[in-house]
Coordinates of C-alpha atoms and ligand atoms in Angstrom, one line a residue:
M27 CA -4.9 -11.4 21.3
T28 CA -6.2 -8.7 18.4
R29 CA -6.5 -4.6 20.3
S30 CA -9.9 -2.8 20.1
G31 CA -10.1 0.8 17.7
Q32 CA -9.5 1.7 21.1
E33 CA -6.7 0.2 22.4
Y34 CA -4.5 0.9 19.2
L35 CA -5.7 4.9 19.1
Q36 CA -4.6 4.6 22.9
S37 CA -1.4 3.5 21.4
L38 CA -1.0 6.2 19.3
R39 CA -0.4 8.7 22.0
D40 CA 2.4 8.2 22.3
G41 CA 4.8 11.2 22.5
R42 CA 5.6 10.4 18.7
E43 CA 7.7 13.7 16.6
T44 CA 4.9 13.7 14.0
W45 CA 5.2 17.8 12.0
L46 CA 2.7 19.0 9.5
D47 CA 2.5 22.0 8.1
G48 CA 5.9 23.2 10.0
E49 CA 4.0 22.3 13.5
R50 CA 4.4 19.1 15.5
V51 CA 1.1 17.7 15.9
D52 CA 0.4 17.4 19.3
D53 CA -2.0 14.3 18.3
V54 CA -2.7 12.4 15.1
T55 CA -5.7 10.9 16.6
E56 CA -7.1 14.3 17.6
H57 CA -5.8 16.6 15.1
P58 CA -7.9 17.5 12.1
A59 CA -5.3 16.5 9.3
F60 CA -5.3 13.3 10.9
R61 CA -8.0 11.9 13.1
N62 CA -10.4 10.7 11.5
T63 CA -8.1 8.1 9.2
A64 CA -6.8 7.2 13.2
A65 CA -10.5 6.2 13.6
S66 CA -11.1 3.9 9.5
L67 CA -7.5 2.2 11.1
A68 CA -9.1 1.4 14.3
H69 CA -13.0 0.7 12.3
L70 CA -10.3 -2.3 10.9
Y71 CA -9.8 -3.3 14.0
D72 CA -13.2 -3.1 15.5
L73 CA -13.9 -5.6 12.7
A74 CA -11.7 -8.2 14.2
H75 CA -13.8 -7.8 17.6
D76 CA -17.2 -8.1 15.3
S77 CA -18.3 -11.7 14.9
A78 CA -19.2 -11.5 11.3
H79 CA -15.8 -11.1 10.2
T80 CA -13.3 -12.7 13.9
P81 CA -13.7 -16.1 12.1
V82 CA -12.4 -14.5 8.5
L83 CA -9.6 -12.2 10.1
T84 CA -8.4 -13.9 12.9
R85 CA -7.3 -17.4 13.6
D86 CA -6.9 -18.2 17.6
G87 CA -6.7 -14.3 18.3
V88 CA -4.1 -13.5 15.7
H89 CA -4.7 -12.0 12.8
R90 CA -4.4 -14.4 9.9
A91 CA -1.9 -12.1 8.5
F92 CA 0.4 -12.9 11.0
L93 CA 0.4 -16.8 11.0
V94 CA 3.0 -18.2 8.9
P95 CA 1.3 -19.5 5.5
R96 CA 1.6 -23.5 5.4
S97 CA -0.4 -24.7 2.8
Y98 CA -2.9 -23.1 -0.6
E99 CA -6.3 -23.3 2.0
D100 CA -4.1 -20.9 4.6
L101 CA -3.0 -18.6 1.1
V102 CA -6.6 -18.2 0.3
A103 CA -7.7 -17.5 3.9
R104 CA -5.1 -14.9 4.5
R105 CA -6.7 -13.6 1.2
R106 CA -10.2 -13.3 2.2
A107 CA -8.7 -11.4 5.4
H108 CA -6.6 -8.8 3.3
K109 CA -10.1 -8.6 1.8
V110 CA -12.1 -7.5 4.8
W111 CA -9.1 -5.0 5.1
A112 CA -9.4 -3.6 1.5
E113 CA -13.3 -3.0 1.7
A114 CA -13.2 -0.9 4.8
G115 CA -11.3 0.9 2.9
F116 CA -12.8 0.8 -0.5
G117 CA -9.3 0.1 -1.5
F118 CA -8.0 3.2 -0.6
L119 CA -6.1 2.5 2.6
G120 CA -2.5 0.6 1.3
R121 CA -0.4 -0.1 4.3
T122 CA -3.1 -0.8 6.6
P123 CA -1.6 -2.7 9.3
D124 CA -1.4 -7.0 8.0
C125 CA 0.7 -5.6 5.5
M126 CA 3.9 -5.2 7.0
A127 CA 2.1 -7.7 9.0
A128 CA 2.4 -10.5 6.3
A129 CA 6.2 -9.5 5.4
A130 CA 7.0 -10.1 9.2
A131 CA 5.4 -12.9 9.0
G132 CA 7.8 -13.7 5.7
F133 CA 11.2 -12.9 7.9
A134 CA 10.2 -15.7 10.6
A135 CA 9.7 -18.3 7.6
V136 CA 13.0 -18.3 6.8
P137 CA 15.0 -16.1 8.8
G138 CA 18.5 -17.9 8.2
V139 CA 18.3 -15.2 5.0
L140 CA 18.9 -12.6 7.9
A141 CA 22.3 -14.3 9.3
G142 CA 24.7 -12.8 7.2
G143 CA 27.9 -13.2 7.8
A144 CA 29.4 -10.2 10.0
Y145 CA 25.8 -10.0 12.2
D146 CA 22.9 -12.4 12.7
G147 CA 19.4 -11.1 12.4
S148 CA 17.9 -13.6 13.0
G149 CA 17.1 -13.6 16.3
P150 CA 15.4 -10.3 16.4
A151 CA 13.9 -11.0 12.7
L152 CA 12.2 -14.1 14.8
A153 CA 11.6 -11.2 17.4
L154 CA 10.0 -8.1 15.5
H155 CA 7.4 -11.4 13.6
R156 CA 6.5 -12.9 18.0
R157 CA 6.2 -8.7 18.8
L158 CA 4.1 -7.3 15.3
A159 CA 2.1 -10.7 16.5
D160 CA 1.7 -10.8 20.1
G161 CA 1.3 -7.5 20.4
D162 CA -1.4 -7.2 16.9
L163 CA 1.4 -4.1 16.2
Y164 CA 0.9 -1.9 13.4
A165 CA 4.1 -1.5 11.8
A166 CA 4.7 0.0 8.7
F167 CA 7.5 0.6 6.3
T168 CA 10.2 2.8 5.1
L169 CA 12.5 1.7 1.9
T170 CA 13.2 4.3 0.2
N171 CA 16.3 6.4 -0.3
P172 CA 15.9 10.7 -0.8
P173 CA 18.6 11.6 -3.4
A174 CA 22.1 11.7 -3.2
D175 CA 24.3 15.0 -3.6
P176 CA 27.9 13.4 -4.5
D177 CA 30.0 16.7 -3.5
G178 CA 27.8 16.9 0.3
E179 CA 26.7 14.8 3.3
D180 CA 25.1 11.3 2.9
P181 CA 20.9 12.1 3.2
V182 CA 20.5 8.1 3.8
V183 CA 19.6 7.0 6.7
R184 CA 23.2 4.8 7.5
V185 CA 25.2 4.1 11.1
V186 CA 27.0 6.5 12.3
A187 CA 28.1 4.9 15.4
E188 CA 28.6 1.6 17.3
K189 CA 27.4 1.7 21.5
D190 CA 27.6 -1.0 24.0
G191 CA 23.9 -2.2 23.4
G192 CA 23.4 -0.7 19.9
I193 CA 23.6 1.3 17.1
V194 CA 22.9 4.9 16.0
V195 CA 21.3 5.7 12.8
R196 CA 21.4 8.8 10.9
G197 CA 19.6 10.2 7.7
A198 CA 16.5 9.9 5.8
K199 CA 13.7 7.4 4.1
M200 CA 11.2 8.7 1.7
I201 CA 7.5 7.7 1.6
G202 CA 7.1 6.3 5.2
T203 CA 3.2 5.1 3.9
A204 CA 0.7 5.2 7.3
A205 CA 4.4 5.5 9.1
V206 CA 2.1 8.5 11.4
F207 CA -0.2 5.6 11.8
A208 CA 1.6 3.2 12.8
D209 CA 3.2 1.5 16.3
E210 CA 6.9 0.6 14.0
V211 CA 8.5 1.0 11.5
V212 CA 10.4 -1.2 9.8
V213 CA 14.1 1.8 8.1
G214 CA 15.4 -0.8 5.2
T215 CA 16.2 -1.0 1.8
I216 CA 14.9 -3.2 -1.1
E217 CA 17.0 -1.8 -3.8
P218 CA 20.5 -3.4 -4.4
L219 CA 23.2 -1.9 -2.7
A220 CA 27.0 -1.2 -4.0
P221 CA 29.4 -3.7 -2.3
H222 CA 31.0 -0.6 -0.5
D223 CA 27.9 0.4 1.0
T224 CA 28.6 -1.3 4.1
E225 CA 27.2 2.3 6.1
R226 CA 23.2 2.4 4.4
A227 CA 23.4 -1.8 4.7
V228 CA 20.8 -1.9 7.4
C229 CA 17.6 -2.4 8.4
F230 CA 16.0 -2.6 11.8
S231 CA 12.9 -1.9 13.3
L232 CA 11.9 1.1 15.9
P233 CA 9.2 1.8 18.3
V234 CA 7.6 5.1 15.6
G235 CA 7.8 7.2 19.4
T236 CA 11.5 7.3 19.3
P237 CA 12.9 9.8 20.9
G238 CA 15.2 11.7 18.0
L239 CA 13.4 10.2 15.8
R240 CA 11.3 12.1 13.4
L241 CA 8.3 12.2 10.9
L242 CA 7.5 15.4 8.0
S243 CA 4.4 14.6 6.7
R244 CA 2.8 15.3 3.4
T245 CA -0.2 17.8 2.5
S246 CA -3.2 16.6 4.1
Y247 CA -5.8 15.8 2.4
E248 CA -7.7 15.1 5.1
G249 CA -6.6 18.4 6.8
R250 CA -8.0 20.2 4.0
A251 CA -11.2 18.2 3.7
R252 CA -14.3 20.0 4.4
S253 CA -16.7 17.4 5.4
V254 CA -16.9 14.1 4.8
F255 CA -20.5 14.9 2.3
D256 CA -18.1 16.9 0.3
H257 CA -14.5 14.4 0.0
P258 CA -15.6 11.8 1.3
L259 CA -12.2 9.7 1.0
S260 CA -10.1 12.4 1.5
S261 CA -11.8 13.2 4.1
R262 CA -11.5 9.2 6.3
F263 CA -8.9 7.3 3.9
D264 CA -5.2 10.1 3.6
E265 CA -2.4 7.6 4.9
N266 CA -0.3 9.9 5.2
D267 CA 2.6 10.0 3.5
A268 CA 5.2 10.8 5.3
L269 CA 9.4 11.4 5.2
L270 CA 11.6 9.7 7.4
V271 CA 14.3 11.3 9.4
C272 CA 16.6 10.1 12.3
D273 CA 18.8 12.0 13.8
D274 CA 21.1 9.7 15.5
V275 CA 19.2 7.3 16.6
F276 CA 20.0 5.0 18.9
V277 CA 18.6 1.1 17.7
P278 CA 19.5 -2.1 20.2
W279 CA 20.7 -4.7 18.9
E280 CA 17.4 -6.7 19.8
R281 CA 15.7 -4.5 16.8
V282 CA 18.4 -4.6 14.1
L283 CA 17.7 -7.0 11.6
T284 CA 20.9 -6.4 9.6
Y285 CA 24.0 -4.3 10.0
R286 CA 26.8 -3.5 7.4
D287 CA 25.7 -6.5 5.0
V288 CA 24.5 -5.6 1.3
D289 CA 24.0 -9.8 0.3
A290 CA 21.6 -10.1 3.4
T291 CA 19.5 -6.1 3.3
F292 CA 18.4 -7.0 -0.1
A293 CA 18.3 -10.8 0.7
M294 CA 16.2 -10.4 4.0
W295 CA 12.8 -9.0 1.1
W296 CA 13.6 -10.6 -1.5
R297 CA 15.2 -14.6 -0.2
T298 CA 12.8 -14.5 2.1
P299 CA 8.7 -14.5 1.1
A300 CA 8.3 -11.1 2.0
F301 CA 7.6 -9.3 -1.0
L302 CA 5.7 -11.7 -2.4
N303 CA 3.8 -11.4 1.0
L304 CA 3.3 -7.9 0.3
V305 CA 2.2 -8.3 -3.2
H306 CA -0.4 -10.7 -2.2
Q307 CA -2.1 -8.2 0.4
A308 CA -1.4 -4.8 -2.0
A309 CA -3.3 -6.9 -5.2
T310 CA -6.1 -7.9 -3.3
R311 CA -5.8 -4.5 -1.9
F312 CA -5.7 -3.3 -5.6
W313 CA -8.6 -6.0 -7.5
T314 CA -10.6 -4.1 -4.3
K315 CA -10.1 -0.6 -5.6
L316 CA -11.0 -1.8 -8.7
E317 CA -14.3 -3.2 -7.8
F318 CA -15.4 -0.1 -6.3
L319 CA -14.5 2.4 -9.2
T320 CA -16.5 0.2 -11.9
G321 CA -19.5 1.0 -9.6
V322 CA -18.6 4.1 -9.5
A323 CA -19.0 4.4 -12.6
V324 CA -21.6 2.1 -12.8
L325 CA -23.8 4.4 -10.7
L326 CA -22.5 7.7 -12.8
T327 CA -23.6 6.8 -15.9
R328 CA -27.2 5.9 -14.6
A329 CA -27.3 9.0 -12.6
N330 CA -26.2 10.6 -16.6
G331 CA -29.0 8.3 -18.7
T332 CA -26.1 7.2 -20.3
H333 CA -25.9 3.1 -19.4
D334 CA -27.5 1.7 -21.9
L335 CA -26.1 3.9 -25.1
P336 CA -23.7 0.7 -26.4
P337 CA -21.0 2.7 -26.6
V338 CA -20.8 3.2 -22.3
T339 CA -22.0 -0.6 -22.3
Q340 CA -19.1 -1.4 -23.4
A341 CA -16.8 0.8 -21.4
I342 CA -18.5 -0.5 -18.3
G343 CA -17.4 -4.3 -20.0
R344 CA -14.3 -2.9 -20.1
L345 CA -13.6 -2.4 -16.7
L346 CA -15.6 -5.4 -14.8
G347 CA -12.6 -6.8 -17.7
R348 CA -10.0 -5.2 -15.8
V349 CA -11.6 -6.2 -12.4
A350 CA -11.7 -9.9 -12.8
Q351 CA -8.2 -9.4 -14.4
A352 CA -7.0 -7.9 -11.3
K353 CA -8.9 -10.7 -9.3
A354 CA -7.0 -14.0 -11.4
F355 CA -3.5 -11.8 -10.4
V356 CA -4.3 -12.7 -7.2
L357 CA -5.9 -16.0 -7.2
A358 CA -3.4 -17.3 -10.4
A359 CA -0.8 -16.2 -7.1
E360 CA -2.2 -18.1 -5.0
A361 CA -2.8 -21.1 -7.5
S362 CA 0.8 -21.1 -8.3
Y363 CA 2.6 -21.0 -4.5
E364 CA 5.1 -22.6 -3.8
P365 CA 6.8 -24.0 -1.0
V366 CA 9.5 -21.6 0.7
D367 CA 13.0 -22.6 -0.3
G368 CA 15.4 -23.4 3.0
G369 CA 12.9 -22.3 5.0
R370 CA 10.1 -23.7 7.8
G371 CA 7.9 -25.3 6.3
G372 CA 5.6 -22.1 5.0
V373 CA 4.5 -21.6 1.5
A374 CA 4.4 -18.6 -0.5
P375 CA 2.5 -16.6 -3.9
G376 CA 3.7 -17.6 -6.6
K377 CA 7.0 -15.4 -7.6
D378 CA 6.8 -15.0 -11.3
I379 CA 2.4 -14.3 -11.2
S380 CA 3.4 -12.2 -8.1
F381 CA 5.8 -9.9 -9.5
A382 CA 4.1 -9.6 -12.9
Q383 CA 1.6 -8.1 -10.9
R384 CA 3.2 -5.0 -10.0
I385 CA 3.2 -4.3 -14.1
M386 CA -0.5 -5.3 -15.0
A387 CA -1.7 -2.8 -12.2
G388 CA 1.0 -0.1 -12.2
E389 CA 0.2 0.2 -15.8
L390 CA -3.3 -0.8 -15.6
Y391 CA -4.7 1.7 -12.9
P392 CA -4.1 5.3 -15.4
Q393 CA -6.2 3.6 -17.6
A394 CA -9.3 2.7 -15.6
V395 CA -9.3 5.9 -14.2
Q396 CA -8.9 7.9 -17.4
E397 CA -12.1 5.7 -18.3
I398 CA -13.7 6.5 -15.6
K399 CA -13.1 10.2 -16.3
L400 CA -14.3 10.1 -19.8
L401 CA -17.8 8.4 -19.0
A402 CA -18.2 11.6 -16.2
G403 CA -18.3 14.4 -17.6
G404 CA -18.6 17.6 -16.8
G405 CA -20.6 16.7 -13.7
I406 CA -17.9 15.9 -12.1
V407 CA -16.6 19.3 -11.7
Q408 CA -19.5 21.3 -11.9
L409 CA -20.2 20.5 -8.5
P410 CA -21.1 23.2 -5.5
A411 CA -17.8 23.8 -3.5
S412 CA -20.0 22.6 -0.4
G413 CA -22.4 20.2 -0.1
Q414 CA -24.0 23.3 2.9
D415 CA -25.4 24.7 -0.4
L416 CA -28.0 22.7 -0.7
L417 CA -29.0 23.3 2.7
H418 CA -29.0 27.1 2.2
P419 CA -32.2 28.5 2.0
D420 CA -32.0 30.2 -1.2
L421 CA -30.0 28.1 -3.4
G422 CA -30.9 24.9 -1.6
P423 CA -33.8 25.2 -4.5
L424 CA -31.8 26.4 -7.2
L425 CA -30.0 23.7 -6.9
R426 CA -32.4 21.0 -6.7
K427 CA -34.0 22.9 -9.9
Y428 CA -31.1 22.2 -12.0
V429 CA -28.8 19.3 -10.7
R430 CA -30.9 16.9 -10.6
S431 CA -30.9 13.8 -13.5
P432 CA -33.7 11.9 -14.2
G433 CA -34.9 9.6 -11.2
T434 CA -31.9 11.1 -9.2
S435 CA -32.1 14.8 -7.3
A436 CA -30.0 16.8 -6.8
E437 CA -28.5 15.2 -2.7
E438 CA -28.9 12.1 -4.6
R439 CA -27.1 13.6 -7.5
V440 CA -23.8 16.0 -6.3
K441 CA -23.2 13.3 -3.4
L442 CA -21.8 10.5 -6.2
L443 CA -20.4 13.3 -8.2
K444 CA -18.2 14.8 -5.4
L445 CA -17.8 11.0 -4.0
A446 CA -16.7 10.1 -8.1
W447 CA -14.2 13.3 -7.9
D448 CA -12.6 12.9 -5.0
A449 CA -12.1 9.4 -6.6
L450 CA -11.1 10.1 -9.0
G451 CA -9.7 14.5 -9.8
S452 CA -9.2 15.6 -6.5
E453 CA -5.5 15.7 -5.6
F454 CA -6.3 12.4 -3.2
A455 CA -6.7 11.0 -6.3
G456 CA -3.3 12.4 -8.3
R457 CA -2.1 10.7 -5.4
H458 CA -3.4 7.0 -5.4
E459 CA -2.1 7.3 -9.5
Q460 CA 0.8 8.0 -8.4
Y461 CA 1.0 5.0 -5.7
E462 CA -0.3 2.8 -8.0
R463 CA 2.1 3.5 -9.9
F464 CA 5.2 3.6 -7.5
Y465 CA 4.6 2.0 -4.2
H466 CA 6.2 -1.9 -5.1
G467 CA 9.3 0.4 -6.6
A468 CA 10.0 2.3 -10.0
P469 CA 9.0 0.4 -13.5
H470 CA 13.0 1.0 -14.9
V471 CA 13.5 -1.3 -11.7
Y472 CA 11.1 -3.9 -11.6
L473 CA 10.4 -4.5 -15.9
M474 CA 14.6 -5.1 -15.9
Q475 CA 13.9 -7.6 -12.0
Q476 CA 11.6 -9.1 -14.4
A477 CA 12.9 -9.6 -17.5
W478 CA 16.4 -11.2 -15.6
E479 CA 13.8 -13.4 -13.6
G480 CA 10.8 -14.2 -15.6
D481 CA 11.1 -17.6 -18.3
A482 CA 12.3 -16.0 -20.8
E483 CA 13.9 -19.3 -21.9
A484 CA 10.7 -20.6 -22.1
C485 CA 9.4 -18.3 -24.3
E486 CA 12.0 -18.3 -26.4
A487 CA 11.9 -21.8 -27.4
L488 CA 8.6 -22.4 -28.7
A489 CA 9.4 -19.3 -31.0
R490 CA 12.6 -21.3 -32.0
S491 CA 10.5 -24.4 -32.2
C492 CA 8.4 -22.9 -34.4
L493 CA 11.4 -21.5 -36.9
D494 CA 12.5 -24.6 -36.7
G495 CA 10.0 -26.2 -38.7
Y496 CA 10.8 -24.8 -41.1
D497 CA 13.3 -23.6 -44.0
L498 CA 13.8 -22.4 -47.3
T499 CA 12.6 -26.1 -48.7
T500 CA 9.5 -26.4 -47.1
G501 CA 6.0 -26.1 -48.5
A502 CA 3.9 -23.1 -49.5
S503 CA 1.1 -25.3 -47.7
R504 CA 0.6 -28.9 -47.0
Ligands
FAD607 C1 2.1 7.4 -2.7 C2 3.7 6.7 -3.0 C3 3.9 5.6 -0.9 C4 4.6 5.5 -1.5 N1 4.8 4.5 -0.5 C5 6.2 3.7 0.1 C6 6.3 3.5 1.4 O1 5.5 3.5 2.6 N2 7.1 2.4 2.0 C7 9.0 3.4 1.2 O2 9.9 2.3 1.5 N3 8.2 3.9 -0.3 C8 7.3 4.2 -1.0 N4 6.7 4.5 -1.9 C9 8.2 4.8 -2.7 C10 8.8 3.9 -4.0 O3 8.6 2.8 -3.4 C11 9.8 4.9 -4.7 O4 8.6 5.8 -4.9 C12 10.0 4.2 -5.2 O5 11.2 2.4 -5.3 C13 10.8 4.2 -6.9 O6 11.8 5.1 -6.2 P1 11.9 7.0 -6.6 O7 10.3 7.6 -6.4 O8 13.4 7.5 -5.7 O9 12.0 7.4 -8.0 P2 12.9 7.4 -8.6 O10 13.6 6.0 -8.8 O11 14.0 8.5 -8.6 O12 13.1 6.8 -10.4 C14 11.6 8.1 -11.2 C15 11.7 8.1 -12.5 O13 12.9 8.8 -13.1 C16 13.2 7.6 -13.5 N5 14.9 7.1 -13.4 C17 15.5 7.0 -12.8 N6 16.3 6.4 -12.6 C18 16.3 5.7 -13.3 C19 17.3 4.6 -14.7 N7 18.5 4.1 -13.1 N8 17.2 4.1 -15.3 C20 15.6 3.9 -16.1 N9 14.9 5.2 -15.4 C21 15.2 6.1 -14.1 C22 12.0 6.8 -14.2 O14 11.5 7.9 -15.8 C23 11.4 6.4 -12.9 O15 9.7 6.6 -13.3 C24 5.6 5.5 -2.5 C25 5.7 5.7 -3.4 C26 4.3 6.9 -3.7 C27 4.6 7.2 -4.7

């Protein structure tokens, strides 16, 4: 059964080792750098118990992201569930629990991919899926390696010992988004490994509270936020990114998904629908985020009195076109669904459209942000440092006199512009731009993959057929 928000928050009080600014965080649900975001995530769980959303978010008491889709209709139903949660965070919570839930359902759709020659991870993969679904658990994932110095000790998570009942791992992984808010963290590798890289060829999932597992948080934007009024997004939707460090951590076999197997460690993301399922969630969230940002742009231009100027109207038209483009990628990936090769009867969103979504979104997001900033003008910078100034006996009347615009009171204007700055210009906004560019991997990796896996032959054949249709003897006109 799905958990309540309170049950979720209680699960985070497990002695996990989270560090921020040189101090160990006792309880992320209480700490001012994390508590509002934890509450926002708890709200997602509560939505599943809200009768208006229960049928969309769940089937038979299980969140839809955990279900292995069997048809186009199942994919659409899962996307509707993703959309409800994406809207609850206005697209700014990227790695919500439905993200890794869908990836785990991807492993469960074709667990044989994890049965390598040396180690059979198919049982642990099915167990992971069952454990997450039955407990309605939140898993994050860290798949990115820190840079290595060829002359120093390997910093990347690797196997250092095998013991009775499991393995011991040591090293780090980069950028565990939402790991501080998760119940479990899946540690693995999504990029190809060299054939000799067997020690790094390991994937496992551990409770975040496991002894020896440390999370070193980046700057908390929530912690720096003055108030919800001043930083409406970063104060509540700062999903955090943390360096994950495993200090000789014991992993029992039942949690080891791949072991000393270069091929299976890579294939578990690419020959199961796991990655495609991740993109399905991400593309739905991206579409939602663009809807939100376009809405902010419309409100800004209305407040600035510029909305009906033809160039501004055209700019809004371009943004709405971009929203439609983001939506089209989601719908097209569903419509081009494919059966899971060698799987247990499941389907997955279409691969070529899903892969292409990464390119579109990574390029489109920074452009959209620039376009909205251009519409905003200097007003998003010229703001009182704090909403408290509006309540001040001397400053409040001054601001009400000088900061208003036709049809918009000072308070409404400051509120809107602070929201816009948080979304577009703040440090939190900068992190989001980097997120949209990189969370699917770096462009030099996914563009190569697109070049290898895209249907270049069909494009080439079409161009070739044109070339083949004429030669030097063909007349100038027919
Ligand atoms: C906000 C945010 C959240 C993230 N969350 C997660 C998460 O939850 N889990 C997770 O596993 N990962 C996460 N990531 C990590 C993400 O997957 C990586 O950033 C991405 O895979 C790129 O790896 P990298 O950062 O090491 O960049 P690099 O691989 O170092 O690439 C950086 C740049 O260097 C250049 N470059 C490097 N190598 C080459 C090359 N061979 N050829 C050409 N150019 C090259 C390119 O310009 C490239 O853009 C997150 C990233 C961000 C920014």
